[in-house]
Amino acid sequence: MEGIISTRGDVYSFGIVLTETFTRRKPTDEMFVGEMNLKQWIANSLLPDAAIVEVVDADLLGTEEDGDFVSRRDCLSSIMRLALACCAELPKERINMQEALVTLNKIKIKFLKDIKSSKHSA
């Protein structure tokens, strides 16, 4: 598919932009050698008992003492799941851009609702 322009390729690129933006890492980062790559690193962090906090940019996440830490962590986990859905290896397995937009809006709505709830309970 190299050199062929497609909307599925655009979705893949969008997923990579999300991963780079929220992790501050590039797929070519020197930490990714052998079987480990940016997508695998993120996928591993989303497994049960794994730590998304070790993957996302600490400046975006804040500290556990922050009142909104859990809301931010959950939001960033959802964004990383969306990014991985955009970056599926096979183009036919990727979500389309419309689905990505709908998912991103749902993430935003949930985050804003969670933030509002945490402010009222504090």
Coordinates of N, CA and C in Angstrom, one line a residue, residues 2-107:
E2 N 2.2 1.1 0.0 CA 3.1 2.2 0.0 C 2.8 3.1 -1.2
G3 N 2.7 4.4 -0.9 CA 2.5 5.4 -2.0 C 1.1 5.6 -2.4
I4 N 0.2 4.7 -1.9 CA -1.2 4.9 -2.2 C -1.9 5.7 -1.2
I5 N -2.6 6.7 -1.6 CA -3.4 7.6 -0.7 C -4.7 7.0 -0.5
S6 N -5.1 6.9 0.8 CA -6.4 6.4 1.1 C -6.9 7.0 2.5
T7 N -8.2 6.9 2.7 CA -8.7 7.4 3.9 C -8.3 6.5 5.1
R8 N -8.1 5.3 4.8 CA -7.7 4.3 5.9 C -6.2 4.7 6.3
G9 N -5.4 5.1 5.3 CA -4.1 5.6 5.6 C -4.1 6.9 6.4
D10 N -5.1 7.7 6.1 CA -5.2 9.0 6.9 C -5.6 8.7 8.4
V11 N -6.5 7.7 8.5 CA -6.8 7.2 9.9 C -5.6 6.7 10.6
Y12 N -4.8 5.9 10.0 CA -3.6 5.4 10.6 C -2.7 6.6 11.0
S13 N -2.5 7.6 10.1 CA -1.7 8.7 10.5 C -2.3 9.5 11.6
F14 N -3.6 9.6 11.7 CA -4.2 10.3 12.8 C -3.9 9.6 14.1
G15 N -4.0 8.2 14.1 CA -3.7 7.4 15.3 C -2.2 7.7 15.7
I16 N -1.3 7.7 14.8 CA 0.1 8.0 15.1 C 0.3 9.4 15.7
V17 N -0.4 10.4 15.2 CA -0.4 11.7 15.7 C -0.9 11.7 17.2
L18 N -2.0 11.0 17.4 CA -2.5 10.9 18.8 C -1.5 10.3 19.7
T19 N -0.8 9.2 19.3 CA 0.2 8.5 20.2 C 1.3 9.4 20.4
E20 N 1.8 10.1 19.4 CA 3.0 11.0 19.6 C 2.6 12.2 20.5
T21 N 1.4 12.7 20.3 CA 1.0 13.9 21.1 C 0.8 13.6 22.6
F22 N 0.2 12.4 22.9 CA -0.1 12.1 24.3 C 1.0 11.4 25.0
T23 N 2.0 10.8 24.3 CA 3.1 10.1 24.9 C 4.4 10.9 24.8
R24 N 4.5 11.9 23.9 CA 5.7 12.6 23.6 C 6.8 11.7 23.1
R25 N 6.4 10.6 22.4 CA 7.3 9.6 21.8 C 7.0 9.5 20.3
K26 N 8.0 9.2 19.5 CA 7.8 9.0 18.1 C 8.0 7.5 17.9
P27 N 7.4 7.0 16.8 CA 7.6 5.5 16.5 C 9.1 5.2 16.3
T28 N 9.9 6.2 16.0 CA 11.3 6.0 15.7 C 12.2 6.2 17.0
D29 N 11.6 6.4 18.1 CA 12.3 6.7 19.4 C 13.3 5.5 19.6
E30 N 14.5 5.8 20.1 CA 15.5 4.8 20.3 C 15.1 3.8 21.4
M31 N 14.1 4.0 22.2 CA 13.7 3.0 23.2 C 13.0 1.8 22.5
F32 N 12.5 2.0 21.3 CA 11.8 0.9 20.6 C 12.8 0.1 19.7
V33 N 13.1 -1.0 20.2 CA 14.0 -1.9 19.5 C 13.4 -3.3 19.5
G34 N 13.8 -4.1 18.5 CA 13.3 -5.5 18.5 C 11.8 -5.5 18.2
E35 N 11.1 -6.3 19.0 CA 9.7 -6.5 18.8 C 8.9 -5.3 19.4
M36 N 9.5 -4.5 20.3 CA 8.8 -3.4 20.9 C 8.8 -2.2 20.0
N37 N 7.6 -1.7 19.9 CA 7.4 -0.5 19.1 C 6.4 0.4 19.9
L38 N 6.1 1.6 19.4 CA 5.2 2.5 20.0 C 3.9 2.0 20.3
K39 N 3.3 1.3 19.3 CA 1.9 0.8 19.4 C 1.9 -0.4 20.5
Q40 N 2.9 -1.2 20.4 CA 3.0 -2.3 21.4 C 3.2 -1.8 22.8
W41 N 4.0 -0.8 23.0 CA 4.3 -0.2 24.3 C 3.0 0.4 24.9
I42 N 2.2 1.0 24.0 CA 0.9 1.6 24.5 C -0.1 0.5 24.8
A43 N -0.2 -0.5 23.9 CA -1.1 -1.6 24.1 C -0.8 -2.4 25.4
N44 N 0.5 -2.6 25.7 CA 0.9 -3.2 26.9 C 0.5 -2.4 28.2
S45 N 0.5 -1.1 28.1 CA 0.1 -0.2 29.2 C -1.4 -0.3 29.5
L46 N -2.2 -0.7 28.5 CA -3.6 -0.8 28.6 C -4.1 -2.1 29.2
L47 N -3.2 -3.1 29.3 CA -3.6 -4.4 29.9 C -4.0 -4.2 31.4
P48 N -4.8 -5.1 31.9 CA -5.2 -5.0 33.3 C -3.9 -5.1 34.2
D49 N -3.9 -4.3 35.2 CA -2.7 -4.2 36.1 C -1.5 -3.5 35.5
A50 N -1.6 -3.0 34.3 CA -0.5 -2.2 33.7 C -0.7 -0.8 34.1
A51 N 0.2 0.0 33.6 CA 0.2 1.4 34.1 C 0.2 2.4 32.9
I52 N -0.9 2.9 32.5 CA -1.0 3.9 31.5 C -0.2 5.1 31.9
V53 N -0.1 5.3 33.2 CA 0.6 6.5 33.7 C 2.1 6.5 33.4
E54 N 2.6 5.3 33.0 CA 4.0 5.2 32.6 C 4.2 5.5 31.1
V55 N 3.1 5.6 30.4 CA 3.2 5.8 29.0 C 2.8 7.2 28.6
V56 N 1.8 7.8 29.1 CA 1.3 9.1 28.7 C 2.2 10.2 29.3
D57 N 2.3 11.4 28.7 CA 3.0 12.5 29.1 C 2.6 12.9 30.6
A58 N 3.6 12.9 31.5 CA 3.3 13.2 32.9 C 2.7 14.6 33.1
D59 N 3.1 15.5 32.2 CA 2.6 16.9 32.3 C 1.1 16.9 32.0
L60 N 0.6 16.1 31.2 CA -0.8 16.0 30.9 C -1.6 15.3 32.0
L61 N -1.0 14.3 32.6 CA -1.6 13.5 33.6 C -1.7 14.2 35.0
G62 N -0.7 14.9 35.3 CA -0.7 15.5 36.7 C -0.2 14.5 37.7
T63 N -0.6 14.7 39.0 CA -0.2 13.8 40.0 C -1.4 13.2 40.7
E64 N -1.2 12.1 41.4 CA -2.4 11.5 42.0 C -3.0 12.3 43.1
E65 N -2.3 13.3 43.6 CA -2.9 14.2 44.6 C -3.9 15.2 43.9
D66 N -3.8 15.4 42.6 CA -4.7 16.3 41.9 C -6.1 15.7 42.0
G67 N -7.1 16.5 42.2 CA -8.5 16.1 42.3 C -9.0 15.4 41.0
D68 N -8.5 15.8 39.9 CA -9.0 15.2 38.6 C -8.1 14.2 38.0
F69 N -7.2 13.6 38.8 CA -6.2 12.6 38.3 C -6.9 11.4 37.7
V70 N -7.9 10.9 38.4 CA -8.5 9.7 37.8 C -9.3 10.0 36.5
S71 N -9.9 11.1 36.5 CA -10.6 11.5 35.3 C -9.6 11.7 34.1
R72 N -8.5 12.3 34.4 CA -7.5 12.5 33.3 C -6.9 11.2 32.9
R73 N -6.6 10.3 33.9 CA -6.1 9.0 33.5 C -7.0 8.2 32.7
D74 N -8.3 8.2 33.0 CA -9.3 7.5 32.3 C -9.5 8.1 30.9
C75 N -9.5 9.4 30.8 CA -9.6 10.0 29.5 C -8.4 9.7 28.6
L76 N -7.2 9.8 29.1 CA -6.0 9.4 28.3 C -5.9 8.0 28.0
S77 N -6.4 7.1 28.8 CA -6.5 5.7 28.5 C -7.5 5.5 27.3
S78 N -8.6 6.2 27.3 CA -9.5 6.1 26.2 C -8.9 6.6 24.9
I79 N -8.2 7.7 25.0 CA -7.6 8.3 23.8 C -6.5 7.3 23.2
M80 N -5.8 6.6 24.1 CA -4.8 5.7 23.6 C -5.5 4.5 23.0
R81 N -6.6 4.0 23.5 CA -7.4 3.0 22.9 C -7.9 3.4 21.5
L82 N -8.3 4.6 21.4 CA -8.8 5.2 20.1 C -7.6 5.2 19.1
A83 N -6.4 5.7 19.6 CA -5.2 5.7 18.7 C -4.9 4.3 18.2
L84 N -4.9 3.3 19.1 CA -4.6 2.0 18.6 C -5.7 1.4 17.6
A85 N -6.9 1.8 17.8 CA -8.0 1.4 16.8 C -7.7 2.1 15.5
C86 N -7.2 3.2 15.5 CA -6.8 3.9 14.2 C -5.6 3.3 13.6
C87 N -4.7 2.7 14.4 CA -3.4 2.2 13.9 C -3.4 0.7 13.7
A88 N -4.5 0.1 13.5 CA -4.6 -1.4 13.3 C -3.7 -1.7 12.0
E89 N -2.9 -2.8 12.0 CA -2.0 -3.1 10.9 C -2.8 -3.2 9.6
L90 N -3.9 -3.9 9.6 CA -4.6 -4.1 8.3 C -5.6 -2.9 8.2
P91 N -5.6 -2.3 7.0 CA -6.5 -1.1 6.8 C -8.0 -1.5 7.0
K92 N -8.4 -2.7 6.7 CA -9.8 -3.0 6.8 C -10.2 -3.2 8.3
E93 N -9.2 -3.4 9.2 CA -9.4 -3.5 10.6 C -9.5 -2.1 11.3
R94 N -9.1 -1.1 10.6 CA -9.1 0.3 11.3 C -10.5 0.8 11.3
I95 N -10.8 1.6 12.3 CA -12.0 2.4 12.3 C -11.9 3.5 11.2
N96 N -13.1 4.0 10.8 CA -13.0 5.1 9.9 C -13.0 6.4 10.6
M97 N -12.7 7.5 9.9 CA -12.5 8.8 10.5 C -13.8 9.3 11.2
Q98 N -15.0 8.9 10.7 CA -16.2 9.3 11.3 C -16.3 8.6 12.7
E99 N -16.0 7.4 12.7 CA -16.0 6.6 14.0 C -15.0 7.2 15.0
A100 N -13.9 7.6 14.5 CA -12.8 8.2 15.3 C -13.4 9.5 15.9
L101 N -14.0 10.3 15.1 CA -14.6 11.6 15.6 C -15.7 11.4 16.6
V102 N -16.6 10.4 16.4 CA -17.6 10.1 17.3 C -17.0 9.7 18.7
T103 N -16.0 8.8 18.6 CA -15.4 8.3 19.8 C -14.7 9.4 20.5
L104 N -14.0 10.3 19.8 CA -13.3 11.4 20.5 C -14.3 12.3 21.2
N105 N -15.4 12.5 20.6 CA -16.5 13.4 21.2 C -17.0 12.7 22.4
K106 N -17.2 11.4 22.4 CA -17.7 10.7 23.6 C -16.7 10.7 24.7
I107 N -15.4 10.6 24.4 CA -14.4 10.7 25.4 C -14.4 12.1 26.0

